[in-house]
Amino acid sequence: MHGLAVWLTTSRTRALIGAVALAFLSLLLPFGTWLSGALIVLLALSDSKPLQDWLAALVAAITLGWWLSMAGAGPVPVVLLALALVVPAGLLGRLLARGGSLNLAFQLATVAALIFLGIVHAVLSDPPGVWRPFLERLASELDQVASVMSTVGSGRSPRDANLIQASAERMWGVVTWLLLLNTMVALFVGLYWSGIKTGTTRLGPAFRALTAGKTVSALGVLVAGCALIFRWQVAADAAWVFLGAFVLQGLAVLHAARAGMKWSGAWLGVTYVLLFLPFTTLLVQGVLAVVGLADNWLAIRTRFVAPTPS
């Protein structure tokens, strides 16, 4: 990793080669969409030539756009997705390079995601309707293997109109949360990569101190209340973003507990496995979100500092 980080940051040509290669890999590898953003963050944090990170971001966006268009995506989704995968990471990478903290980057990314949702609901007359054709095409394909993909024992088909509508109503919130997650993972990996290059520990302490802050947590509680009481669609979508932010903070609390109490990392690994298992994802997300939310007010992680021997 150290050698690769040095190789990518020593010349503009190598940075651009890396941008093209990682852009291809980001769409080929499962859960690899953060790869391009991580490189851009690494370049922003390195003593590279001016604007080298943005030139790499441009090349990565063009490569992603071409790759998506070859896969059959329309021009608007191609542009939006390509920009979403590189621009936030570039902006926040520059923020870190100028001395900004990971906490500040996290909070700004969360607020930006909420602003994006607000713009979507202000501009579009029917936000869920944007996703309905896509979900109908997907449901049509799933219907061909309904015996495997349909809900066992529910009697519901993937082409069920109510199921499609319910999924469409959740899509903007889920997609925005995934974009926030993608941006933060790119920041984490880019910061870690930069630390490996310079021989310093940059990610660990910063991640263990990750916090959304009291203002964001209070707004999250308010938005969740509006979603439950008034059934506002924009509030329901925003609740997904807050859920994701507090899950990340909950993971930060767990890492702080492990480091502070010198516990084994086995149970932390089990937590990550359960977080991605379909049958336990919602439960683990819920627990982590509650822990992350509470930490903003109760400073939970400070209680895991190992006592100093007398």
PDB file of N, CA and C in Angstrom, residues 94-191:
ATOM      1  N   ARG A  94     -10.001  18.480  -0.084  1.00  0.00           N
ATOM      2  CA  ARG A  94      -9.368  19.789  -0.009  1.00  0.00           C
ATOM      3  C   ARG A  94      -9.563  20.406   1.386  1.00  0.00           C
ATOM      4  N   LEU A  95     -10.727  20.175   1.978  1.00  0.00           N
ATOM      5  CA  LEU A  95     -10.973  20.673   3.331  1.00  0.00           C
ATOM      6  C   LEU A  95      -9.982  20.061   4.323  1.00  0.00           C
ATOM      7  N   LEU A  96      -9.780  18.752   4.234  1.00  0.00           N
ATOM      8  CA  LEU A  96      -8.803  18.098   5.107  1.00  0.00           C
ATOM      9  C   LEU A  96      -7.396  18.614   4.838  1.00  0.00           C
ATOM     10  N   ALA A  97      -7.076  18.842   3.568  1.00  0.00           N
ATOM     11  CA  ALA A  97      -5.736  19.305   3.220  1.00  0.00           C
ATOM     12  C   ALA A  97      -5.451  20.695   3.784  1.00  0.00           C
ATOM     13  N   ARG A  98      -6.497  21.484   3.965  1.00  0.00           N
ATOM     14  CA  ARG A  98      -6.331  22.839   4.502  1.00  0.00           C
ATOM     15  C   ARG A  98      -6.442  22.888   6.023  1.00  0.00           C
ATOM     16  N   GLY A  99      -6.398  21.728   6.658  1.00  0.00           N
ATOM     17  CA  GLY A  99      -6.390  21.694   8.116  1.00  0.00           C
ATOM     18  C   GLY A  99      -7.726  21.411   8.750  1.00  0.00           C
ATOM     19  N   GLY A 100      -8.760  21.191   7.952  1.00  0.00           N
ATOM     20  CA  GLY A 100     -10.067  20.857   8.512  1.00  0.00           C
ATOM     21  C   GLY A 100     -10.052  19.471   9.129  1.00  0.00           C
ATOM     22  N   SER A 101     -10.905  19.270  10.114  1.00  0.00           N
ATOM     23  CA  SER A 101     -10.950  17.983  10.808  1.00  0.00           C
ATOM     24  C   SER A 101     -11.887  17.021  10.098  1.00  0.00           C
ATOM     25  N   LEU A 102     -11.726  15.742  10.403  1.00  0.00           N
ATOM     26  CA  LEU A 102     -12.635  14.730   9.867  1.00  0.00           C
ATOM     27  C   LEU A 102     -14.047  14.956  10.388  1.00  0.00           C
ATOM     28  N   ASN A 103     -14.165  15.422  11.632  1.00  0.00           N
ATOM     29  CA  ASN A 103     -15.483  15.747  12.182  1.00  0.00           C
ATOM     30  C   ASN A 103     -16.186  16.813  11.357  1.00  0.00           C
ATOM     31  N   LEU A 104     -15.457  17.873  11.030  1.00  0.00           N
ATOM     32  CA  LEU A 104     -16.049  18.947  10.233  1.00  0.00           C
ATOM     33  C   LEU A 104     -16.463  18.437   8.862  1.00  0.00           C
ATOM     34  N   ALA A 105     -15.610  17.619   8.246  1.00  0.00           N
ATOM     35  CA  ALA A 105     -15.948  17.055   6.944  1.00  0.00           C
ATOM     36  C   ALA A 105     -17.202  16.192   7.037  1.00  0.00           C
ATOM     37  N   PHE A 106     -17.306  15.383   8.089  1.00  0.00           N
ATOM     38  CA  PHE A 106     -18.467  14.526   8.311  1.00  0.00           C
ATOM     39  C   PHE A 106     -19.740  15.350   8.473  1.00  0.00           C
ATOM     40  N   GLN A 107     -19.669  16.391   9.276  1.00  0.00           N
ATOM     41  CA  GLN A 107     -20.838  17.231   9.500  1.00  0.00           C
ATOM     42  C   GLN A 107     -21.264  17.967   8.236  1.00  0.00           C
ATOM     43  N   LEU A 108     -20.292  18.480   7.486  1.00  0.00           N
ATOM     44  CA  LEU A 108     -20.616  19.170   6.234  1.00  0.00           C
ATOM     45  C   LEU A 108     -21.201  18.207   5.208  1.00  0.00           C
ATOM     46  N   ALA A 109     -20.668  16.992   5.152  1.00  0.00           N
ATOM     47  CA  ALA A 109     -21.202  16.001   4.214  1.00  0.00           C
ATOM     48  C   ALA A 109     -22.649  15.657   4.563  1.00  0.00           C
ATOM     49  N   THR A 110     -22.944  15.527   5.851  1.00  0.00           N
ATOM     50  CA  THR A 110     -24.313  15.227   6.280  1.00  0.00           C
ATOM     51  C   THR A 110     -25.249  16.364   5.928  1.00  0.00           C
ATOM     52  N   VAL A 111     -24.841  17.598   6.211  1.00  0.00           N
ATOM     53  CA  VAL A 111     -25.678  18.761   5.890  1.00  0.00           C
ATOM     54  C   VAL A 111     -25.874  18.880   4.383  1.00  0.00           C
ATOM     55  N   ALA A 112     -24.811  18.636   3.609  1.00  0.00           N
ATOM     56  CA  ALA A 112     -24.926  18.711   2.145  1.00  0.00           C
ATOM     57  C   ALA A 112     -25.906  17.673   1.620  1.00  0.00           C
ATOM     58  N   ALA A 113     -25.888  16.464   2.203  1.00  0.00           N
ATOM     59  CA  ALA A 113     -26.845  15.433   1.797  1.00  0.00           C
ATOM     60  C   ALA A 113     -28.278  15.869   2.078  1.00  0.00           C
ATOM     61  N   LEU A 114     -28.489  16.523   3.211  1.00  0.00           N
ATOM     62  CA  LEU A 114     -29.834  17.007   3.551  1.00  0.00           C
ATOM     63  C   LEU A 114     -30.269  18.129   2.610  1.00  0.00           C
ATOM     64  N   ILE A 115     -29.336  19.011   2.262  1.00  0.00           N
ATOM     65  CA  ILE A 115     -29.654  20.084   1.309  1.00  0.00           C
ATOM     66  C   ILE A 115     -30.009  19.503  -0.047  1.00  0.00           C
ATOM     67  N   PHE A 116     -29.254  18.477  -0.455  1.00  0.00           N
ATOM     68  CA  PHE A 116     -29.552  17.808  -1.727  1.00  0.00           C
ATOM     69  C   PHE A 116     -30.974  17.256  -1.734  1.00  0.00           C
ATOM     70  N   LEU A 117     -31.365  16.614  -0.640  1.00  0.00           N
ATOM     71  CA  LEU A 117     -32.730  16.087  -0.555  1.00  0.00           C
ATOM     72  C   LEU A 117     -33.757  17.203  -0.613  1.00  0.00           C
ATOM     73  N   GLY A 118     -33.460  18.309   0.074  1.00  0.00           N
ATOM     74  CA  GLY A 118     -34.384  19.443   0.032  1.00  0.00           C
ATOM     75  C   GLY A 118     -34.571  19.977  -1.376  1.00  0.00           C
ATOM     76  N   ILE A 119     -33.465  20.054  -2.143  1.00  0.00           N
ATOM     77  CA  ILE A 119     -33.555  20.529  -3.526  1.00  0.00           C
ATOM     78  C   ILE A 119     -34.365  19.562  -4.379  1.00  0.00           C
ATOM     79  N   VAL A 120     -34.131  18.260  -4.180  1.00  0.00           N
ATOM     80  CA  VAL A 120     -34.881  17.247  -4.931  1.00  0.00           C
ATOM     81  C   VAL A 120     -36.369  17.410  -4.719  1.00  0.00           C
ATOM     82  N   HIS A 121     -36.789  17.564  -3.472  1.00  0.00           N
ATOM     83  CA  HIS A 121     -38.222  17.680  -3.178  1.00  0.00           C
ATOM     84  C   HIS A 121     -38.792  19.040  -3.580  1.00  0.00           C
ATOM     85  N   ALA A 122     -37.935  20.062  -3.668  1.00  0.00           N
ATOM     86  CA  ALA A 122     -38.412  21.374  -4.099  1.00  0.00           C
ATOM     87  C   ALA A 122     -38.568  21.458  -5.617  1.00  0.00           C
ATOM     88  N   VAL A 123     -37.692  20.762  -6.325  1.00  0.00           N
ATOM     89  CA  VAL A 123     -37.679  20.860  -7.793  1.00  0.00           C
ATOM     90  C   VAL A 123     -38.623  19.858  -8.440  1.00  0.00           C
ATOM     91  N   LEU A 124     -38.688  18.641  -7.905  1.00  0.00           N
ATOM     92  CA  LEU A 124     -39.490  17.590  -8.528  1.00  0.00           C
ATOM     93  C   LEU A 124     -40.901  17.583  -7.949  1.00  0.00           C
ATOM     94  N   SER A 125     -41.878  17.526  -8.827  1.00  0.00           N
ATOM     95  CA  SER A 125     -43.271  17.483  -8.358  1.00  0.00           C
ATOM     96  C   SER A 125     -43.627  16.121  -7.775  1.00  0.00           C
ATOM     97  N   ASP A 126     -42.975  15.073  -8.261  1.00  0.00           N
ATOM     98  CA  ASP A 126     -43.225  13.721  -7.772  1.00  0.00           C
ATOM     99  C   ASP A 126     -41.894  13.000  -7.614  1.00  0.00           C
ATOM    100  N   PRO A 127     -41.166  13.265  -6.523  1.00  0.00           N
ATOM    101  CA  PRO A 127     -39.839  12.644  -6.354  1.00  0.00           C
ATOM    102  C   PRO A 127     -39.845  11.119  -6.451  1.00  0.00           C
ATOM    103  N   PRO A 128     -40.778  10.399  -5.798  1.00  0.00           N
ATOM    104  CA  PRO A 128     -40.764   8.937  -5.947  1.00  0.00           C
ATOM    105  C   PRO A 128     -41.001   8.479  -7.377  1.00  0.00           C
ATOM    106  N   GLY A 129     -41.721   9.299  -8.162  1.00  0.00           N
ATOM    107  CA  GLY A 129     -42.023   8.919  -9.541  1.00  0.00           C
ATOM    108  C   GLY A 129     -40.801   8.790 -10.415  1.00  0.00           C
ATOM    109  N   VAL A 130     -39.706   9.460 -10.041  1.00  0.00           N
ATOM    110  CA  VAL A 130     -38.472   9.358 -10.809  1.00  0.00           C
ATOM    111  C   VAL A 130     -37.953   7.923 -10.804  1.00  0.00           C
ATOM    112  N   TRP A 131     -38.145   7.233  -9.673  1.00  0.00           N
ATOM    113  CA  TRP A 131     -37.612   5.884  -9.514  1.00  0.00           C
ATOM    114  C   TRP A 131     -38.581   4.795  -9.983  1.00  0.00           C
ATOM    115  N   ARG A 132     -39.854   5.153 -10.176  1.00  0.00           N
ATOM    116  CA  ARG A 132     -40.845   4.128 -10.480  1.00  0.00           C
ATOM    117  C   ARG A 132     -40.544   3.365 -11.769  1.00  0.00           C
ATOM    118  N   PRO A 133     -40.185   4.034 -12.886  1.00  0.00           N
ATOM    119  CA  PRO A 133     -39.873   3.263 -14.107  1.00  0.00           C
ATOM    120  C   PRO A 133     -38.694   2.306 -13.907  1.00  0.00           C
ATOM    121  N   PHE A 134     -37.668   2.772 -13.204  1.00  0.00           N
ATOM    122  CA  PHE A 134     -36.518   1.917 -12.938  1.00  0.00           C
ATOM    123  C   PHE A 134     -36.927   0.699 -12.118  1.00  0.00           C
ATOM    124  N   LEU A 135     -37.727   0.910 -11.075  1.00  0.00           N
ATOM    125  CA  LEU A 135     -38.157  -0.196 -10.225  1.00  0.00           C
ATOM    126  C   LEU A 135     -39.082  -1.145 -10.971  1.00  0.00           C
ATOM    127  N   GLU A 136     -39.897  -0.617 -11.884  1.00  0.00           N
ATOM    128  CA  GLU A 136     -40.781  -1.479 -12.671  1.00  0.00           C
ATOM    129  C   GLU A 136     -39.982  -2.365 -13.613  1.00  0.00           C
ATOM    130  N   ARG A 137     -38.913  -1.792 -14.213  1.00  0.00           N
ATOM    131  CA  ARG A 137     -38.055  -2.620 -15.075  1.00  0.00           C
ATOM    132  C   ARG A 137     -37.338  -3.684 -14.250  1.00  0.00           C
ATOM    133  N   LEU A 138     -36.856  -3.276 -13.093  1.00  0.00           N
ATOM    134  CA  LEU A 138     -36.188  -4.233 -12.217  1.00  0.00           C
ATOM    135  C   LEU A 138     -37.153  -5.317 -11.769  1.00  0.00           C
ATOM    136  N   ALA A 139     -38.374  -4.914 -11.423  1.00  0.00           N
ATOM    137  CA  ALA A 139     -39.366  -5.890 -10.982  1.00  0.00           C
ATOM    138  C   ALA A 139     -39.726  -6.853 -12.098  1.00  0.00           C
ATOM    139  N   SER A 140     -39.756  -6.348 -13.331  1.00  0.00           N
ATOM    140  CA  SER A 140     -40.060  -7.213 -14.458  1.00  0.00           C
ATOM    141  C   SER A 140     -38.994  -8.291 -14.623  1.00  0.00           C
ATOM    142  N   GLU A 141     -37.730  -7.909 -14.416  1.00  0.00           N
ATOM    143  CA  GLU A 141     -36.647  -8.885 -14.517  1.00  0.00           C
ATOM    144  C   GLU A 141     -36.708  -9.880 -13.358  1.00  0.00           C
ATOM    145  N   LEU A 142     -36.994  -9.358 -12.165  1.00  0.00           N
ATOM    146  CA  LEU A 142     -37.087 -10.244 -11.007  1.00  0.00           C
ATOM    147  C   LEU A 142     -38.269 -11.193 -11.118  1.00  0.00           C
ATOM    148  N   ASP A 143     -39.304 -10.756 -11.816  1.00  0.00           N
ATOM    149  CA  ASP A 143     -40.491 -11.585 -11.947  1.00  0.00           C
ATOM    150  C   ASP A 143     -40.199 -12.868 -12.709  1.00  0.00           C
ATOM    151  N   GLN A 144     -39.147 -12.821 -13.530  1.00  0.00           N
ATOM    152  CA  GLN A 144     -38.786 -14.010 -14.300  1.00  0.00           C
ATOM    153  C   GLN A 144     -38.199 -15.100 -13.414  1.00  0.00           C
ATOM    154  N   VAL A 145     -37.687 -14.677 -12.260  1.00  0.00           N
ATOM    155  CA  VAL A 145     -37.160 -15.653 -11.294  1.00  0.00           C
ATOM    156  C   VAL A 145     -37.879 -15.479  -9.957  1.00  0.00           C
ATOM    157  N   ALA A 146     -39.183 -15.260 -10.046  1.00  0.00           N
ATOM    158  CA  ALA A 146     -39.974 -14.949  -8.853  1.00  0.00           C
ATOM    159  C   ALA A 146     -39.941 -16.073  -7.828  1.00  0.00           C
ATOM    160  N   SER A 147     -39.784 -17.289  -8.275  1.00  0.00           N
ATOM    161  CA  SER A 147     -39.756 -18.401  -7.334  1.00  0.00           C
ATOM    162  C   SER A 147     -38.577 -18.315  -6.378  1.00  0.00           C
ATOM    163  N   VAL A 148     -37.501 -17.570  -6.807  1.00  0.00           N
ATOM    164  CA  VAL A 148     -36.322 -17.426  -5.963  1.00  0.00           C
ATOM    165  C   VAL A 148     -36.316 -16.082  -5.250  1.00  0.00           C
ATOM    166  N   MET A 149     -36.710 -15.015  -5.979  1.00  0.00           N
ATOM    167  CA  MET A 149     -36.540 -13.668  -5.459  1.00  0.00           C
ATOM    168  C   MET A 149     -37.738 -13.132  -4.697  1.00  0.00           C
ATOM    169  N   SER A 150     -38.907 -13.692  -4.878  1.00  0.00           N
ATOM    170  CA  SER A 150     -40.088 -13.165  -4.193  1.00  0.00           C
ATOM    171  C   SER A 150     -40.035 -13.501  -2.722  1.00  0.00           C
ATOM    172  N   THR A 151     -40.804 -12.780  -1.932  1.00  0.00           N
ATOM    173  CA  THR A 151     -40.847 -12.998  -0.496  1.00  0.00           C
ATOM    174  C   THR A 151     -41.524 -14.324  -0.209  1.00  0.00           C
ATOM    175  N   VAL A 152     -40.833 -15.207   0.471  1.00  0.00           N
ATOM    176  CA  VAL A 152     -41.326 -16.554   0.719  1.00  0.00           C
ATOM    177  C   VAL A 152     -42.556 -16.495   1.614  1.00  0.00           C
ATOM    178  N   GLY A 153     -43.632 -17.091   1.116  1.00  0.00           N
ATOM    179  CA  GLY A 153     -44.830 -17.215   1.926  1.00  0.00           C
ATOM    180  C   GLY A 153     -45.688 -15.977   1.980  1.00  0.00           C
ATOM    181  N   SER A 154     -45.237 -14.861   1.374  1.00  0.00           N
ATOM    182  CA  SER A 154     -46.036 -13.649   1.473  1.00  0.00           C
ATOM    183  C   SER A 154     -47.078 -13.565   0.377  1.00  0.00           C
ATOM    184  N   GLY A 155     -46.848 -14.304  -0.705  1.00  0.00           N
ATOM    185  CA  GLY A 155     -47.774 -14.240  -1.819  1.00  0.00           C
ATOM    186  C   GLY A 155     -47.618 -12.994  -2.651  1.00  0.00           C
ATOM    187  N   ARG A 156     -46.574 -12.219  -2.406  1.00  0.00           N
ATOM    188  CA  ARG A 156     -46.375 -10.978  -3.134  1.00  0.00           C
ATOM    189  C   ARG A 156     -45.354 -11.177  -4.239  1.00  0.00           C
ATOM    190  N   SER A 157     -45.652 -10.649  -5.391  1.00  0.00           N
ATOM    191  CA  SER A 157     -44.754 -10.714  -6.533  1.00  0.00           C
ATOM    192  C   SER A 157     -43.888  -9.469  -6.565  1.00  0.00           C
ATOM    193  N   PRO A 158     -42.670  -9.567  -7.160  1.00  0.00           N
ATOM    194  CA  PRO A 158     -41.853  -8.369  -7.317  1.00  0.00           C
ATOM    195  C   PRO A 158     -42.549  -7.275  -8.104  1.00  0.00           C
ATOM    196  N   ARG A 159     -43.554  -7.626  -8.914  1.00  0.00           N
ATOM    197  CA  ARG A 159     -44.253  -6.636  -9.727  1.00  0.00           C
ATOM    198  C   ARG A 159     -45.481  -6.093  -9.009  1.00  0.00           C
ATOM    199  N   ASP A 160     -45.671  -6.416  -7.750  1.00  0.00           N
ATOM    200  CA  ASP A 160     -46.777  -5.901  -6.969  1.00  0.00           C
ATOM    201  C   ASP A 160     -46.713  -4.371  -6.960  1.00  0.00           C
ATOM    202  N   ALA A 161     -47.822  -3.710  -7.361  1.00  0.00           N
ATOM    203  CA  ALA A 161     -47.827  -2.247  -7.495  1.00  0.00           C
ATOM    204  C   ALA A 161     -47.562  -1.559  -6.165  1.00  0.00           C
ATOM    205  N   ASN A 162     -48.123  -2.079  -5.098  1.00  0.00           N
ATOM    206  CA  ASN A 162     -47.904  -1.469  -3.783  1.00  0.00           C
ATOM    207  C   ASN A 162     -46.455  -1.605  -3.341  1.00  0.00           C
ATOM    208  N   LEU A 163     -45.862  -2.746  -3.648  1.00  0.00           N
ATOM    209  CA  LEU A 163     -44.457  -2.957  -3.290  1.00  0.00           C
ATOM    210  C   LEU A 163     -43.558  -2.001  -4.059  1.00  0.00           C
ATOM    211  N   ILE A 164     -43.845  -1.813  -5.348  1.00  0.00           N
ATOM    212  CA  ILE A 164     -43.062  -0.888  -6.167  1.00  0.00           C
ATOM    213  C   ILE A 164     -43.210   0.539  -5.656  1.00  0.00           C
ATOM    214  N   GLN A 165     -44.428   0.930  -5.304  1.00  0.00           N
ATOM    215  CA  GLN A 165     -44.659   2.279  -4.805  1.00  0.00           C
ATOM    216  C   GLN A 165     -43.946   2.508  -3.479  1.00  0.00           C
ATOM    217  N   ALA A 166     -44.017   1.522  -2.596  1.00  0.00           N
ATOM    218  CA  ALA A 166     -43.353   1.655  -1.299  1.00  0.00           C
ATOM    219  C   ALA A 166     -41.836   1.771  -1.479  1.00  0.00           C
ATOM    220  N   SER A 167     -41.296   0.997  -2.416  1.00  0.00           N
ATOM    221  CA  SER A 167     -39.860   1.067  -2.678  1.00  0.00           C
ATOM    222  C   SER A 167     -39.483   2.418  -3.274  1.00  0.00           C
ATOM    223  N   ALA A 168     -40.317   2.928  -4.192  1.00  0.00           N
ATOM    224  CA  ALA A 168     -40.038   4.223  -4.813  1.00  0.00           C
ATOM    225  C   ALA A 168     -40.030   5.345  -3.784  1.00  0.00           C
ATOM    226  N   GLU A 169     -40.898   5.258  -2.791  1.00  0.00           N
ATOM    227  CA  GLU A 169     -40.976   6.298  -1.771  1.00  0.00           C
ATOM    228  C   GLU A 169     -39.753   6.306  -0.854  1.00  0.00           C
ATOM    229  N   ARG A 170     -39.023   5.203  -0.807  1.00  0.00           N
ATOM    230  CA  ARG A 170     -37.832   5.137   0.042  1.00  0.00           C
ATOM    231  C   ARG A 170     -36.545   5.423  -0.724  1.00  0.00           C
ATOM    232  N   MET A 171     -36.600   5.440  -2.049  1.00  0.00           N
ATOM    233  CA  MET A 171     -35.380   5.430  -2.842  1.00  0.00           C
ATOM    234  C   MET A 171     -34.508   6.668  -2.651  1.00  0.00           C
ATOM    235  N   TRP A 172     -35.107   7.868  -2.644  1.00  0.00           N
ATOM    236  CA  TRP A 172     -34.274   9.063  -2.523  1.00  0.00           C
ATOM    237  C   TRP A 172     -33.525   9.072  -1.203  1.00  0.00           C
ATOM    238  N   GLY A 173     -34.200   8.689  -0.131  1.00  0.00           N
ATOM    239  CA  GLY A 173     -33.528   8.646   1.163  1.00  0.00           C
ATOM    240  C   GLY A 173     -32.411   7.632   1.195  1.00  0.00           C
ATOM    241  N   VAL A 174     -32.676   6.433   0.675  1.00  0.00           N
ATOM    242  CA  VAL A 174     -31.673   5.370   0.684  1.00  0.00           C
ATOM    243  C   VAL A 174     -30.484   5.737  -0.203  1.00  0.00           C
ATOM    244  N   VAL A 175     -30.759   6.248  -1.392  1.00  0.00           N
ATOM    245  CA  VAL A 175     -29.678   6.604  -2.317  1.00  0.00           C
ATOM    246  C   VAL A 175     -28.812   7.727  -1.738  1.00  0.00           C
ATOM    247  N   THR A 176     -29.451   8.709  -1.116  1.00  0.00           N
ATOM    248  CA  THR A 176     -28.690   9.812  -0.527  1.00  0.00           C
ATOM    249  C   THR A 176     -27.836   9.324   0.631  1.00  0.00           C
ATOM    250  N   TRP A 177     -28.365   8.413   1.435  1.00  0.00           N
ATOM    251  CA  TRP A 177     -27.581   7.815   2.521  1.00  0.00           C
ATOM    252  C   TRP A 177     -26.391   7.044   1.952  1.00  0.00           C
ATOM    253  N   LEU A 178     -26.594   6.305   0.860  1.00  0.00           N
ATOM    254  CA  LEU A 178     -25.499   5.560   0.250  1.00  0.00           C
ATOM    255  C   LEU A 178     -24.435   6.493  -0.321  1.00  0.00           C
ATOM    256  N   LEU A 179     -24.856   7.632  -0.870  1.00  0.00           N
ATOM    257  CA  LEU A 179     -23.889   8.602  -1.373  1.00  0.00           C
ATOM    258  C   LEU A 179     -23.082   9.210  -0.222  1.00  0.00           C
ATOM    259  N   LEU A 180     -23.755   9.472   0.907  1.00  0.00           N
ATOM    260  CA  LEU A 180     -23.044   9.963   2.088  1.00  0.00           C
ATOM    261  C   LEU A 180     -22.041   8.917   2.568  1.00  0.00           C
ATOM    262  N   LEU A 181     -22.480   7.661   2.626  1.00  0.00           N
ATOM    263  CA  LEU A 181     -21.586   6.582   3.043  1.00  0.00           C
ATOM    264  C   LEU A 181     -20.398   6.458   2.094  1.00  0.00           C
ATOM    265  N   ASN A 182     -20.668   6.531   0.787  1.00  0.00           N
ATOM    266  CA  ASN A 182     -19.603   6.419  -0.209  1.00  0.00           C
ATOM    267  C   ASN A 182     -18.574   7.531  -0.025  1.00  0.00           C
ATOM    268  N   THR A 183     -19.053   8.743   0.209  1.00  0.00           N
ATOM    269  CA  THR A 183     -18.154   9.881   0.399  1.00  0.00           C
ATOM    270  C   THR A 183     -17.301   9.705   1.645  1.00  0.00           C
ATOM    271  N   MET A 184     -17.929   9.255   2.744  1.00  0.00           N
ATOM    272  CA  MET A 184     -17.179   9.100   3.986  1.00  0.00           C
ATOM    273  C   MET A 184     -16.171   7.958   3.898  1.00  0.00           C
ATOM    274  N   VAL A 185     -16.530   6.862   3.241  1.00  0.00           N
ATOM    275  CA  VAL A 185     -15.582   5.760   3.076  1.00  0.00           C
ATOM    276  C   VAL A 185     -14.394   6.227   2.232  1.00  0.00           C
ATOM    277  N   ALA A 186     -14.664   7.017   1.180  1.00  0.00           N
ATOM    278  CA  ALA A 186     -13.568   7.573   0.376  1.00  0.00           C
ATOM    279  C   ALA A 186     -12.651   8.433   1.237  1.00  0.00           C
ATOM    280  N   LEU A 187     -13.236   9.237   2.133  1.00  0.00           N
ATOM    281  CA  LEU A 187     -12.434  10.054   3.035  1.00  0.00           C
ATOM    282  C   LEU A 187     -11.617   9.182   3.987  1.00  0.00           C
ATOM    283  N   PHE A 188     -12.264   8.158   4.556  1.00  0.00           N
ATOM    284  CA  PHE A 188     -11.562   7.273   5.489  1.00  0.00           C
ATOM    285  C   PHE A 188     -10.365   6.600   4.818  1.00  0.00           C
ATOM    286  N   VAL A 189     -10.607   6.031   3.647  1.00  0.00           N
ATOM    287  CA  VAL A 189      -9.547   5.296   2.962  1.00  0.00           C
ATOM    288  C   VAL A 189      -8.450   6.246   2.487  1.00  0.00           C
ATOM    289  N   GLY A 190      -8.850   7.407   1.943  1.00  0.00           N
ATOM    290  CA  GLY A 190      -7.850   8.379   1.504  1.00  0.00           C
ATOM    291  C   GLY A 190      -6.991   8.872   2.655  1.00  0.00           C
ATOM    292  N   LEU A 191      -7.607   9.102   3.824  1.00  0.00           N
ATOM    293  CA  LEU A 191      -6.860   9.533   5.000  1.00  0.00           C
ATOM    294  C   LEU A 191      -5.930   8.425   5.491  1.00  0.00           C
TER     295      LEU A 191
END
